[in-house]
Amino acid sequence: MTTRIGITGAAGRMGRTLVEAIALAGGELQLTAAIERPESSFLGADSGELAGQGRNGVPVVGALAEVIDRIDVLIDFTVPAATVANVAECARHNVAIVIGTTGFTPEQQAHIDRASGQVAICKASNFSTGVNLCFQLLDMAARVLGDDVDIEVYEAHHRHKIDAPSGTALSMGHVVANALGRDLDKVAVYGREGQTGARSRETIGFATVRAGDIVGDHTVTFAADGERVEITHKASSRMSFARGAVRAAAWLAGRPAGLYDMQDVLGLKKLQA
Ligand code: NAD
């Protein structure tokens, strides 16, 4: 059975890559709607041409409500306020949603959590297979190295990124903190300046770089006296995220209401059980 996919943020960096990823996936997946901001200069443009793929006959429209009845699963890589509104619209129409947007406030996250009681949602700060494997490796490293190491998270992204630290860096921090029984909200240190004093062992530090066209680098360092372990992921193309999000959309179609993540899609949670 064909799964009809809509993309919100279709003219964005990820949106265009998603249009390409769906075309490459072929098979049972079909792009049926492309949505942008109501004031976007791309309204009416062909979404395939925008993505550099040649005409696909799916024009960019300015409101999800116009096309929601043509969609089985929405893939949303936009901005937090738009995602929250799109989740509400999807919940009203029982349309499953894959959320790639990052940078939600706790209140916005609570809206998403509530909507997952009505509709299937797959949300991940990073849809690449490699990063999701790294989450497993980080969990193992934290459990083995325990309280004998200092843990620091470094991330670098392109100059256009609007939130910091990245959602992926925060997810990595959560994985490590959970493995060690620490509360990230209490132990996270976001940047250092001036007379900081010596580092205390339980803190988890975050460092952010914004420069050029870096797609996404993440390193978590576990440093002891005499040795250190570093787990690094480097994305060189947005296609790694887009392919994962499209795989998540295919997996999500027809699932019962609930909040899922990429670890569910890849079957990685079973490894921890
Ligand atoms: P971008 O700015 O290039 O694209 C966002 C698009 O959303 C823009 O075209 C914008 O016009 C559109 N938009 C804004 N409001 C909208 C609305 N109400 N309706 C429809 N479209 C709307 O940004 P990007 O680099 O594509 O990233 C988008 C989001 O995805 C960011 O939060 C980023 O952090 C996140 N991201 C997540 C992953 C992941 O794997 N989870 C990977 C890359 C980026």
PDB file of C-alpha atoms and ligand atoms in Angstrom:
ATOM      1  CA  MET A   1       0.000   0.000   0.000  1.00  0.00           C
ATOM      2  CA  THR A   2       1.294   3.457  -0.883  1.00  0.00           C
ATOM      3  CA  THR A   3       2.138   5.816   1.981  1.00  0.00           C
ATOM      4  CA  ARG A   4       1.397   9.446   1.097  1.00  0.00           C
ATOM      5  CA  ILE A   5       3.993  11.821   2.542  1.00  0.00           C
ATOM      6  CA  GLY A   6       3.747  15.581   3.173  1.00  0.00           C
ATOM      7  CA  ILE A   7       6.711  17.820   4.010  1.00  0.00           C
ATOM      8  CA  THR A   8       6.452  21.035   6.036  1.00  0.00           C
ATOM      9  CA  GLY A   9       9.395  23.376   5.488  1.00  0.00           C
ATOM     10  CA  ALA A  10       9.639  22.028   1.931  1.00  0.00           C
ATOM     11  CA  ALA A  11      11.813  24.925   0.702  1.00  0.00           C
ATOM     12  CA  GLY A  12      14.251  24.707   3.635  1.00  0.00           C
ATOM     13  CA  ARG A  13      17.652  22.991   3.679  1.00  0.00           C
ATOM     14  CA  MET A  14      16.215  19.769   5.112  1.00  0.00           C
ATOM     15  CA  GLY A  15      12.910  20.084   3.214  1.00  0.00           C
ATOM     16  CA  ARG A  16      14.643  20.080  -0.176  1.00  0.00           C
ATOM     17  CA  THR A  17      16.833  17.141   0.839  1.00  0.00           C
ATOM     18  CA  LEU A  18      13.712  15.255   1.987  1.00  0.00           C
ATOM     19  CA  VAL A  19      12.043  15.814  -1.402  1.00  0.00           C
ATOM     20  CA  GLU A  20      15.130  14.247  -3.000  1.00  0.00           C
ATOM     21  CA  ALA A  21      15.250  11.381  -0.451  1.00  0.00           C
ATOM     22  CA  ILE A  22      11.595  10.461  -1.119  1.00  0.00           C
ATOM     23  CA  ALA A  23      12.211  10.480  -4.873  1.00  0.00           C
ATOM     24  CA  LEU A  24      15.236   8.185  -4.354  1.00  0.00           C
ATOM     25  CA  ALA A  25      13.307   5.871  -1.984  1.00  0.00           C
ATOM     26  CA  GLY A  26      10.572   5.296  -4.593  1.00  0.00           C
ATOM     27  CA  GLY A  27       8.550   2.130  -3.978  1.00  0.00           C
ATOM     28  CA  GLU A  28       5.629   2.535  -1.629  1.00  0.00           C
ATOM     29  CA  LEU A  29       6.412   6.131  -0.627  1.00  0.00           C
ATOM     30  CA  GLN A  30       4.913   9.017  -2.544  1.00  0.00           C
ATOM     31  CA  LEU A  31       5.328  12.756  -1.970  1.00  0.00           C
ATOM     32  CA  THR A  32       1.818  14.227  -2.134  1.00  0.00           C
ATOM     33  CA  ALA A  33       2.133  17.619  -0.397  1.00  0.00           C
ATOM     34  CA  ALA A  34       4.779  20.318   0.126  1.00  0.00           C
ATOM     35  CA  ILE A  35       4.049  23.087   2.617  1.00  0.00           C
ATOM     36  CA  GLU A  36       5.849  26.332   3.441  1.00  0.00           C
ATOM     37  CA  ARG A  37       5.160  29.508   5.468  1.00  0.00           C
ATOM     38  CA  PRO A  38       2.084  31.410   4.179  1.00  0.00           C
ATOM     39  CA  GLU A  39       4.364  34.366   3.295  1.00  0.00           C
ATOM     40  CA  SER A  40       7.040  32.247   1.580  1.00  0.00           C
ATOM     41  CA  SER A  41       8.216  33.450  -1.831  1.00  0.00           C
ATOM     42  CA  PHE A  42       8.230  29.791  -2.960  1.00  0.00           C
ATOM     43  CA  LEU A  43       4.433  29.287  -2.905  1.00  0.00           C
ATOM     44  CA  GLY A  44       3.290  27.792  -6.209  1.00  0.00           C
ATOM     45  CA  ALA A  45       6.783  26.568  -7.126  1.00  0.00           C
ATOM     46  CA  ASP A  46       7.219  22.900  -8.038  1.00  0.00           C
ATOM     47  CA  SER A  47       8.824  21.165  -5.013  1.00  0.00           C
ATOM     48  CA  GLY A  48      10.819  18.782  -7.230  1.00  0.00           C
ATOM     49  CA  GLU A  49      12.357  21.650  -9.200  1.00  0.00           C
ATOM     50  CA  LEU A  50      13.161  23.472  -5.921  1.00  0.00           C
ATOM     51  CA  ALA A  51      15.049  20.381  -4.777  1.00  0.00           C
ATOM     52  CA  GLY A  52      16.978  20.268  -8.056  1.00  0.00           C
ATOM     53  CA  GLN A  53      15.225  17.006  -9.006  1.00  0.00           C
ATOM     54  CA  GLY A  54      13.161  18.095 -11.978  1.00  0.00           C
ATOM     55  CA  ARG A  55       9.389  18.571 -11.974  1.00  0.00           C
ATOM     56  CA  ASN A  56       7.387  16.277  -9.664  1.00  0.00           C
ATOM     57  CA  GLY A  57       3.973  17.993  -9.984  1.00  0.00           C
ATOM     58  CA  VAL A  58       3.711  18.715  -6.227  1.00  0.00           C
ATOM     59  CA  PRO A  59       3.416  22.495  -5.778  1.00  0.00           C
ATOM     60  CA  VAL A  60       4.397  24.317  -2.579  1.00  0.00           C
ATOM     61  CA  VAL A  61       1.306  25.518  -0.674  1.00  0.00           C
ATOM     62  CA  GLY A  62       1.059  27.972   2.242  1.00  0.00           C
ATOM     63  CA  ALA A  63      -1.096  26.021   4.733  1.00  0.00           C
ATOM     64  CA  LEU A  64      -1.104  22.451   6.000  1.00  0.00           C
ATOM     65  CA  ALA A  65      -4.934  22.568   6.291  1.00  0.00           C
ATOM     66  CA  GLU A  66      -5.196  22.895   2.464  1.00  0.00           C
ATOM     67  CA  VAL A  67      -3.557  19.485   1.866  1.00  0.00           C
ATOM     68  CA  ILE A  68      -3.923  17.489   5.083  1.00  0.00           C
ATOM     69  CA  ASP A  69      -6.460  15.101   3.528  1.00  0.00           C
ATOM     70  CA  ARG A  70      -3.787  14.054   0.988  1.00  0.00           C
ATOM     71  CA  ILE A  71      -1.276  12.946   3.656  1.00  0.00           C
ATOM     72  CA  ASP A  72      -0.770   9.740   5.680  1.00  0.00           C
ATOM     73  CA  VAL A  73       2.479  10.877   7.344  1.00  0.00           C
ATOM     74  CA  LEU A  74       3.814  14.440   7.676  1.00  0.00           C
ATOM     75  CA  ILE A  75       7.579  15.038   7.935  1.00  0.00           C
ATOM     76  CA  ASP A  76       8.247  18.336   9.727  1.00  0.00           C
ATOM     77  CA  PHE A  77      11.648  20.086   9.778  1.00  0.00           C
ATOM     78  CA  THR A  78      10.664  23.726  10.427  1.00  0.00           C
ATOM     79  CA  VAL A  79      10.801  25.884  13.578  1.00  0.00           C
ATOM     80  CA  PRO A  80       9.391  24.964  17.020  1.00  0.00           C
ATOM     81  CA  ALA A  81       6.250  27.195  16.922  1.00  0.00           C
ATOM     82  CA  ALA A  82       5.289  25.895  13.463  1.00  0.00           C
ATOM     83  CA  THR A  83       5.884  22.278  14.506  1.00  0.00           C
ATOM     84  CA  VAL A  84       3.611  22.634  17.553  1.00  0.00           C
ATOM     85  CA  ALA A  85       0.802  24.049  15.342  1.00  0.00           C
ATOM     86  CA  ASN A  86       1.358  21.273  12.779  1.00  0.00           C
ATOM     87  CA  VAL A  87       1.216  18.582  15.477  1.00  0.00           C
ATOM     88  CA  ALA A  88      -2.182  19.935  16.622  1.00  0.00           C
ATOM     89  CA  GLU A  89      -3.480  19.887  13.025  1.00  0.00           C
ATOM     90  CA  CYS A  90      -2.188  16.325  12.503  1.00  0.00           C
ATOM     91  CA  ALA A  91      -3.766  15.142  15.774  1.00  0.00           C
ATOM     92  CA  ARG A  92      -7.152  16.580  14.642  1.00  0.00           C
ATOM     93  CA  HIS A  93      -6.931  14.617  11.365  1.00  0.00           C
ATOM     94  CA  ASN A  94      -5.205  11.469  12.664  1.00  0.00           C
ATOM     95  CA  VAL A  95      -2.154  12.040  10.459  1.00  0.00           C
ATOM     96  CA  ALA A  96       1.101  10.549  11.834  1.00  0.00           C
ATOM     97  CA  ILE A  97       4.034  12.957  12.112  1.00  0.00           C
ATOM     98  CA  VAL A  98       7.834  12.669  11.985  1.00  0.00           C
ATOM     99  CA  ILE A  99       9.415  15.597  13.843  1.00  0.00           C
ATOM    100  CA  GLY A 100      12.990  16.650  13.072  1.00  0.00           C
ATOM    101  CA  THR A 101      12.762  20.243  14.335  1.00  0.00           C
ATOM    102  CA  THR A 102      14.919  20.991  17.402  1.00  0.00           C
ATOM    103  CA  GLY A 103      14.997  23.711  20.063  1.00  0.00           C
ATOM    104  CA  PHE A 104      11.610  23.195  21.791  1.00  0.00           C
ATOM    105  CA  THR A 105      10.832  24.861  25.137  1.00  0.00           C
ATOM    106  CA  PRO A 106       9.542  22.542  27.907  1.00  0.00           C
ATOM    107  CA  GLU A 107       5.993  23.915  27.250  1.00  0.00           C
ATOM    108  CA  GLN A 108       6.230  23.155  23.522  1.00  0.00           C
ATOM    109  CA  GLN A 109       7.537  19.664  24.310  1.00  0.00           C
ATOM    110  CA  ALA A 110       4.563  19.142  26.667  1.00  0.00           C
ATOM    111  CA  HIS A 111       2.174  19.934  23.749  1.00  0.00           C
ATOM    112  CA  ILE A 112       3.887  17.264  21.651  1.00  0.00           C
ATOM    113  CA  ASP A 113       3.785  14.751  24.520  1.00  0.00           C
ATOM    114  CA  ARG A 114       0.029  15.343  24.954  1.00  0.00           C
ATOM    115  CA  ALA A 115      -0.679  15.005  21.219  1.00  0.00           C
ATOM    116  CA  SER A 116       1.087  11.615  21.208  1.00  0.00           C
ATOM    117  CA  GLY A 117      -1.923  10.320  23.172  1.00  0.00           C
ATOM    118  CA  GLN A 118      -3.986  10.884  20.011  1.00  0.00           C
ATOM    119  CA  VAL A 119      -1.652  10.220  17.111  1.00  0.00           C
ATOM    120  CA  ALA A 120       1.614   8.418  16.248  1.00  0.00           C
ATOM    121  CA  ILE A 121       4.640  10.731  16.520  1.00  0.00           C
ATOM    122  CA  CYS A 122       8.291   9.895  15.831  1.00  0.00           C
ATOM    123  CA  LYS A 123      10.582  12.621  17.153  1.00  0.00           C
ATOM    124  CA  ALA A 124      14.375  12.572  17.109  1.00  0.00           C
ATOM    125  CA  SER A 125      16.996  15.264  17.504  1.00  0.00           C
ATOM    126  CA  ASN A 126      18.989  13.366  14.891  1.00  0.00           C
ATOM    127  CA  PHE A 127      17.690  10.877  12.314  1.00  0.00           C
ATOM    128  CA  SER A 128      21.065   9.582  11.087  1.00  0.00           C
ATOM    129  CA  THR A 129      21.762   5.894  11.690  1.00  0.00           C
ATOM    130  CA  GLY A 130      25.341   6.673  12.740  1.00  0.00           C
ATOM    131  CA  VAL A 131      24.304   9.101  15.474  1.00  0.00           C
ATOM    132  CA  ASN A 132      21.753   6.635  16.798  1.00  0.00           C
ATOM    133  CA  LEU A 133      24.472   3.995  16.967  1.00  0.00           C
ATOM    134  CA  CYS A 134      26.625   6.560  18.847  1.00  0.00           C
ATOM    135  CA  PHE A 135      23.848   6.911  21.465  1.00  0.00           C
ATOM    136  CA  GLN A 136      24.277   3.181  22.213  1.00  0.00           C
ATOM    137  CA  LEU A 137      28.091   3.478  22.319  1.00  0.00           C
ATOM    138  CA  LEU A 138      27.830   6.478  24.665  1.00  0.00           C
ATOM    139  CA  ASP A 139      25.549   4.579  27.024  1.00  0.00           C
ATOM    140  CA  MET A 140      28.076   1.728  27.148  1.00  0.00           C
ATOM    141  CA  ALA A 141      31.074   4.054  27.611  1.00  0.00           C
ATOM    142  CA  ALA A 142      29.396   5.956  30.442  1.00  0.00           C
ATOM    143  CA  ARG A 143      28.461   2.742  32.264  1.00  0.00           C
ATOM    144  CA  VAL A 144      31.985   1.273  31.944  1.00  0.00           C
ATOM    145  CA  LEU A 145      33.957   4.451  32.707  1.00  0.00           C
ATOM    146  CA  GLY A 146      31.491   5.655  35.357  1.00  0.00           C
ATOM    147  CA  ASP A 147      32.533   8.347  37.803  1.00  0.00           C
ATOM    148  CA  ASP A 148      36.268   8.016  37.032  1.00  0.00           C
ATOM    149  CA  VAL A 149      36.119  10.386  34.042  1.00  0.00           C
ATOM    150  CA  ASP A 150      35.267  13.988  33.175  1.00  0.00           C
ATOM    151  CA  ILE A 151      32.655  14.137  30.402  1.00  0.00           C
ATOM    152  CA  GLU A 152      32.455  16.941  27.836  1.00  0.00           C
ATOM    153  CA  VAL A 153      30.261  17.293  24.732  1.00  0.00           C
ATOM    154  CA  TYR A 154      31.514  19.304  21.733  1.00  0.00           C
ATOM    155  CA  GLU A 155      29.384  20.190  18.705  1.00  0.00           C
ATOM    156  CA  ALA A 156      29.919  22.249  15.532  1.00  0.00           C
ATOM    157  CA  HIS A 157      27.342  23.358  12.925  1.00  0.00           C
ATOM    158  CA  HIS A 158      26.912  25.779  10.018  1.00  0.00           C
ATOM    159  CA  ARG A 159      26.496  29.508  10.595  1.00  0.00           C
ATOM    160  CA  HIS A 160      22.705  29.485   9.952  1.00  0.00           C
ATOM    161  CA  LYS A 161      21.762  27.214  12.858  1.00  0.00           C
ATOM    162  CA  ILE A 162      19.493  29.109  15.285  1.00  0.00           C
ATOM    163  CA  ASP A 163      19.606  26.972  18.468  1.00  0.00           C
ATOM    164  CA  ALA A 164      22.495  25.936  20.737  1.00  0.00           C
ATOM    165  CA  PRO A 165      23.675  23.540  21.924  1.00  0.00           C
ATOM    166  CA  SER A 166      22.350  21.310  19.147  1.00  0.00           C
ATOM    167  CA  GLY A 167      19.459  18.956  19.911  1.00  0.00           C
ATOM    168  CA  THR A 168      21.836  16.071  19.194  1.00  0.00           C
ATOM    169  CA  ALA A 169      24.407  17.341  21.726  1.00  0.00           C
ATOM    170  CA  LEU A 170      21.644  17.597  24.342  1.00  0.00           C
ATOM    171  CA  SER A 171      20.439  14.073  23.510  1.00  0.00           C
ATOM    172  CA  MET A 172      24.021  12.820  23.921  1.00  0.00           C
ATOM    173  CA  GLY A 173      24.201  14.597  27.292  1.00  0.00           C
ATOM    174  CA  HIS A 174      20.923  12.953  28.356  1.00  0.00           C
ATOM    175  CA  VAL A 175      22.132   9.476  27.343  1.00  0.00           C
ATOM    176  CA  VAL A 176      25.328   9.870  29.388  1.00  0.00           C
ATOM    177  CA  ALA A 177      23.571  11.478  32.376  1.00  0.00           C
ATOM    178  CA  ASN A 178      20.895   8.752  32.448  1.00  0.00           C
ATOM    179  CA  ALA A 179      23.530   6.004  32.308  1.00  0.00           C
ATOM    180  CA  LEU A 180      25.239   7.574  35.337  1.00  0.00           C
ATOM    181  CA  GLY A 181      22.051   8.332  37.284  1.00  0.00           C
ATOM    182  CA  ARG A 182      22.608  12.099  37.009  1.00  0.00           C
ATOM    183  CA  ASP A 183      20.006  14.790  36.221  1.00  0.00           C
ATOM    184  CA  LEU A 184      21.281  16.712  33.171  1.00  0.00           C
ATOM    185  CA  ASP A 185      19.363  19.850  34.208  1.00  0.00           C
ATOM    186  CA  LYS A 186      21.442  19.928  37.412  1.00  0.00           C
ATOM    187  CA  VAL A 187      24.871  18.935  36.063  1.00  0.00           C
ATOM    188  CA  ALA A 188      25.032  20.581  32.605  1.00  0.00           C
ATOM    189  CA  VAL A 189      27.480  23.478  32.138  1.00  0.00           C
ATOM    190  CA  TYR A 190      26.817  25.459  28.943  1.00  0.00           C
ATOM    191  CA  GLY A 191      30.033  27.324  28.049  1.00  0.00           C
ATOM    192  CA  ARG A 192      32.706  28.650  30.409  1.00  0.00           C
ATOM    193  CA  GLU A 193      34.247  32.092  30.823  1.00  0.00           C
ATOM    194  CA  GLY A 194      36.441  33.938  33.349  1.00  0.00           C
ATOM    195  CA  GLN A 195      37.217  32.610  36.857  1.00  0.00           C
ATOM    196  CA  THR A 196      35.301  29.346  36.610  1.00  0.00           C
ATOM    197  CA  GLY A 197      37.113  27.508  39.412  1.00  0.00           C
ATOM    198  CA  ALA A 198      38.173  23.877  39.076  1.00  0.00           C
ATOM    199  CA  ARG A 199      35.864  21.454  37.330  1.00  0.00           C
ATOM    200  CA  SER A 200      33.753  19.169  39.493  1.00  0.00           C
ATOM    201  CA  ARG A 201      33.523  15.543  38.395  1.00  0.00           C
ATOM    202  CA  GLU A 202      29.736  15.252  38.066  1.00  0.00           C
ATOM    203  CA  THR A 203      29.346  18.183  35.647  1.00  0.00           C
ATOM    204  CA  ILE A 204      28.794  17.529  31.922  1.00  0.00           C
ATOM    205  CA  GLY A 205      30.194  20.408  29.860  1.00  0.00           C
ATOM    206  CA  PHE A 206      28.937  21.568  26.446  1.00  0.00           C
ATOM    207  CA  ALA A 207      30.974  23.521  23.887  1.00  0.00           C
ATOM    208  CA  THR A 208      29.438  24.979  20.702  1.00  0.00           C
ATOM    209  CA  VAL A 209      31.049  26.127  17.449  1.00  0.00           C
ATOM    210  CA  ARG A 210      29.113  27.870  14.628  1.00  0.00           C
ATOM    211  CA  ALA A 211      31.058  28.269  11.382  1.00  0.00           C
ATOM    212  CA  GLY A 212      30.765  28.059   7.609  1.00  0.00           C
ATOM    213  CA  ASP A 213      28.821  25.154   6.149  1.00  0.00           C
ATOM    214  CA  ILE A 214      29.565  22.436   8.747  1.00  0.00           C
ATOM    215  CA  VAL A 215      26.658  19.956   8.460  1.00  0.00           C
ATOM    216  CA  GLY A 216      27.095  18.587  11.997  1.00  0.00           C
ATOM    217  CA  ASP A 217      30.020  17.348  14.118  1.00  0.00           C
ATOM    218  CA  HIS A 218      29.638  15.844  17.603  1.00  0.00           C
ATOM    219  CA  THR A 219      32.299  14.498  19.972  1.00  0.00           C
ATOM    220  CA  VAL A 220      31.837  13.256  23.519  1.00  0.00           C
ATOM    221  CA  THR A 221      35.087  13.041  25.512  1.00  0.00           C
ATOM    222  CA  PHE A 222      35.486  10.776  28.542  1.00  0.00           C
ATOM    223  CA  ALA A 223      38.756  11.955  30.107  1.00  0.00           C
ATOM    224  CA  ALA A 224      40.553  10.246  33.006  1.00  0.00           C
ATOM    225  CA  ASP A 225      44.082  10.773  34.326  1.00  0.00           C
ATOM    226  CA  GLY A 226      46.333   9.099  31.766  1.00  0.00           C
ATOM    227  CA  GLU A 227      43.812   8.262  29.021  1.00  0.00           C
ATOM    228  CA  ARG A 228      40.711   9.444  27.277  1.00  0.00           C
ATOM    229  CA  VAL A 229      38.026   7.967  25.075  1.00  0.00           C
ATOM    230  CA  GLU A 230      36.374  10.087  22.384  1.00  0.00           C
ATOM    231  CA  ILE A 231      33.251   9.075  20.482  1.00  0.00           C
ATOM    232  CA  THR A 232      32.824  11.190  17.353  1.00  0.00           C
ATOM    233  CA  HIS A 233      30.216  11.465  14.613  1.00  0.00           C
ATOM    234  CA  LYS A 234      30.641  13.714  11.565  1.00  0.00           C
ATOM    235  CA  ALA A 235      27.833  14.312   9.093  1.00  0.00           C
ATOM    236  CA  SER A 236      29.021  15.402   5.654  1.00  0.00           C
ATOM    237  CA  SER A 237      25.594  15.559   3.972  1.00  0.00           C
ATOM    238  CA  ARG A 238      22.010  16.276   5.077  1.00  0.00           C
ATOM    239  CA  MET A 239      21.024  13.148   3.151  1.00  0.00           C
ATOM    240  CA  SER A 240      21.944  11.030   6.213  1.00  0.00           C
ATOM    241  CA  PHE A 241      19.213  12.822   8.227  1.00  0.00           C
ATOM    242  CA  ALA A 242      16.723  12.831   5.337  1.00  0.00           C
ATOM    243  CA  ARG A 243      17.111   9.118   4.620  1.00  0.00           C
ATOM    244  CA  GLY A 244      16.543   8.335   8.299  1.00  0.00           C
ATOM    245  CA  ALA A 245      13.456  10.574   8.490  1.00  0.00           C
ATOM    246  CA  VAL A 246      11.976   8.922   5.378  1.00  0.00           C
ATOM    247  CA  ARG A 247      12.679   5.485   6.881  1.00  0.00           C
ATOM    248  CA  ALA A 248      10.933   6.672  10.076  1.00  0.00           C
ATOM    249  CA  ALA A 249       7.895   7.837   8.044  1.00  0.00           C
ATOM    250  CA  ALA A 250       7.559   4.424   6.378  1.00  0.00           C
ATOM    251  CA  TRP A 251       7.871   2.726   9.788  1.00  0.00           C
ATOM    252  CA  LEU A 252       5.345   5.087  11.459  1.00  0.00           C
ATOM    253  CA  ALA A 253       2.534   4.658   8.917  1.00  0.00           C
ATOM    254  CA  GLY A 254      -0.353   2.782  10.526  1.00  0.00           C
ATOM    255  CA  ARG A 255       1.245   2.604  14.030  1.00  0.00           C
ATOM    256  CA  PRO A 256      -0.924   3.221  17.099  1.00  0.00           C
ATOM    257  CA  ALA A 257      -0.774   6.604  18.868  1.00  0.00           C
ATOM    258  CA  GLY A 258       2.394   7.091  20.908  1.00  0.00           C
ATOM    259  CA  LEU A 259       5.724   8.912  21.069  1.00  0.00           C
ATOM    260  CA  TYR A 260       8.448   6.990  19.235  1.00  0.00           C
ATOM    261  CA  ASP A 261      12.050   7.841  18.360  1.00  0.00           C
ATOM    262  CA  MET A 262      14.727   6.721  15.902  1.00  0.00           C
ATOM    263  CA  GLN A 263      15.948   4.064  18.350  1.00  0.00           C
ATOM    264  CA  ASP A 264      12.496   2.439  17.965  1.00  0.00           C
ATOM    265  CA  VAL A 265      12.669   2.680  14.160  1.00  0.00           C
ATOM    266  CA  LEU A 266      16.125   1.037  14.063  1.00  0.00           C
ATOM    267  CA  GLY A 267      15.229  -1.596  16.697  1.00  0.00           C
ATOM    268  CA  LEU A 268      18.109  -0.374  18.916  1.00  0.00           C
ATOM    269  CA  LYS A 269      16.061  -0.277  22.135  1.00  0.00           C
ATOM    270  CA  LYS A 270      16.068  -4.083  22.120  1.00  0.00           C
ATOM    271  CA  LEU A 271      19.866  -3.961  22.527  1.00  0.00           C
ATOM    272  CA  GLN A 272      19.460  -2.183  25.875  1.00  0.00           C
ATOM    273  CA  ALA A 273      16.722  -4.481  27.180  1.00  0.00           C
TER     274      ALA A 273
HETATM  275  P1  NAD B   1      15.791  25.942   7.275  1.00  0.00           P
HETATM  276  O1  NAD B   1      15.670  27.301   7.896  1.00  0.00           O
HETATM  277  O2  NAD B   1      16.651  25.784   6.069  1.00  0.00           O
HETATM  278  O3  NAD B   1      14.328  25.379   6.900  1.00  0.00           O
HETATM  279  C1  NAD B   1      13.185  25.551   7.689  1.00  0.00           C
HETATM  280  C2  NAD B   1      12.026  25.792   6.740  1.00  0.00           C
HETATM  281  O4  NAD B   1      10.808  25.794   7.512  1.00  0.00           O
HETATM  282  C3  NAD B   1      12.120  27.160   6.042  1.00  0.00           C
HETATM  283  O5  NAD B   1      12.016  26.988   4.638  1.00  0.00           O
HETATM  284  C4  NAD B   1      10.940  27.926   6.597  1.00  0.00           C
HETATM  285  O6  NAD B   1      10.373  28.837   5.674  1.00  0.00           O
HETATM  286  C5  NAD B   1       9.982  26.773   6.924  1.00  0.00           C
HETATM  287  N1  NAD B   1       8.887  27.156   7.840  1.00  0.00           N
HETATM  288  C6  NAD B   1       8.931  27.997   8.905  1.00  0.00           C
HETATM  289  N2  NAD B   1       7.698  28.131   9.438  1.00  0.00           N
HETATM  290  C7  NAD B   1       6.870  27.333   8.711  1.00  0.00           C
HETATM  291  C8  NAD B   1       5.476  27.058   8.774  1.00  0.00           C
HETATM  292  N3  NAD B   1       4.679  27.638   9.686  1.00  0.00           N
HETATM  293  N4  NAD B   1       4.942  26.198   7.853  1.00  0.00           N
HETATM  294  C9  NAD B   1       5.723  25.620   6.897  1.00  0.00           C
HETATM  295  N5  NAD B   1       7.060  25.888   6.774  1.00  0.00           N
HETATM  296  C10 NAD B   1       7.630  26.712   7.687  1.00  0.00           C
HETATM  297  O7  NAD B   1      16.281  24.970   8.450  1.00  0.00           O
HETATM  298  P2  NAD B   1      16.879  23.484   8.326  1.00  0.00           P
HETATM  299  O8  NAD B   1      18.375  23.552   8.332  1.00  0.00           O
HETATM  300  O9  NAD B   1      16.162  22.755   7.238  1.00  0.00           O
HETATM  301  O10 NAD B   1      16.460  22.895   9.744  1.00  0.00           O
HETATM  302  C11 NAD B   1      15.095  22.848  10.166  1.00  0.00           C
HETATM  303  C12 NAD B   1      15.022  22.225  11.565  1.00  0.00           C
HETATM  304  O11 NAD B   1      15.454  20.858  11.491  1.00  0.00           O
HETATM  305  C13 NAD B   1      15.923  22.887  12.611  1.00  0.00           C
HETATM  306  O12 NAD B   1      15.238  22.887  13.856  1.00  0.00           O
HETATM  307  C14 NAD B   1      17.141  21.967  12.681  1.00  0.00           C
HETATM  308  O13 NAD B   1      17.813  22.014  13.919  1.00  0.00           O
HETATM  309  C15 NAD B   1      16.464  20.635  12.483  1.00  0.00           C
HETATM  310  N6  NAD B   1      17.338  19.554  11.985  1.00  0.00           N
HETATM  311  C16 NAD B   1      17.111  18.329  12.539  1.00  0.00           C
HETATM  312  C17 NAD B   1      17.807  17.229  12.073  1.00  0.00           C
HETATM  313  C18 NAD B   1      17.456  15.864  12.638  1.00  0.00           C
HETATM  314  O14 NAD B   1      18.036  14.855  12.173  1.00  0.00           O
HETATM  315  N7  NAD B   1      16.519  15.796  13.567  1.00  0.00           N
HETATM  316  C19 NAD B   1      18.753  17.380  11.058  1.00  0.00           C
HETATM  317  C20 NAD B   1      18.967  18.648  10.491  1.00  0.00           C
HETATM  318  C21 NAD B   1      18.224  19.728  10.975  1.00  0.00           C
END
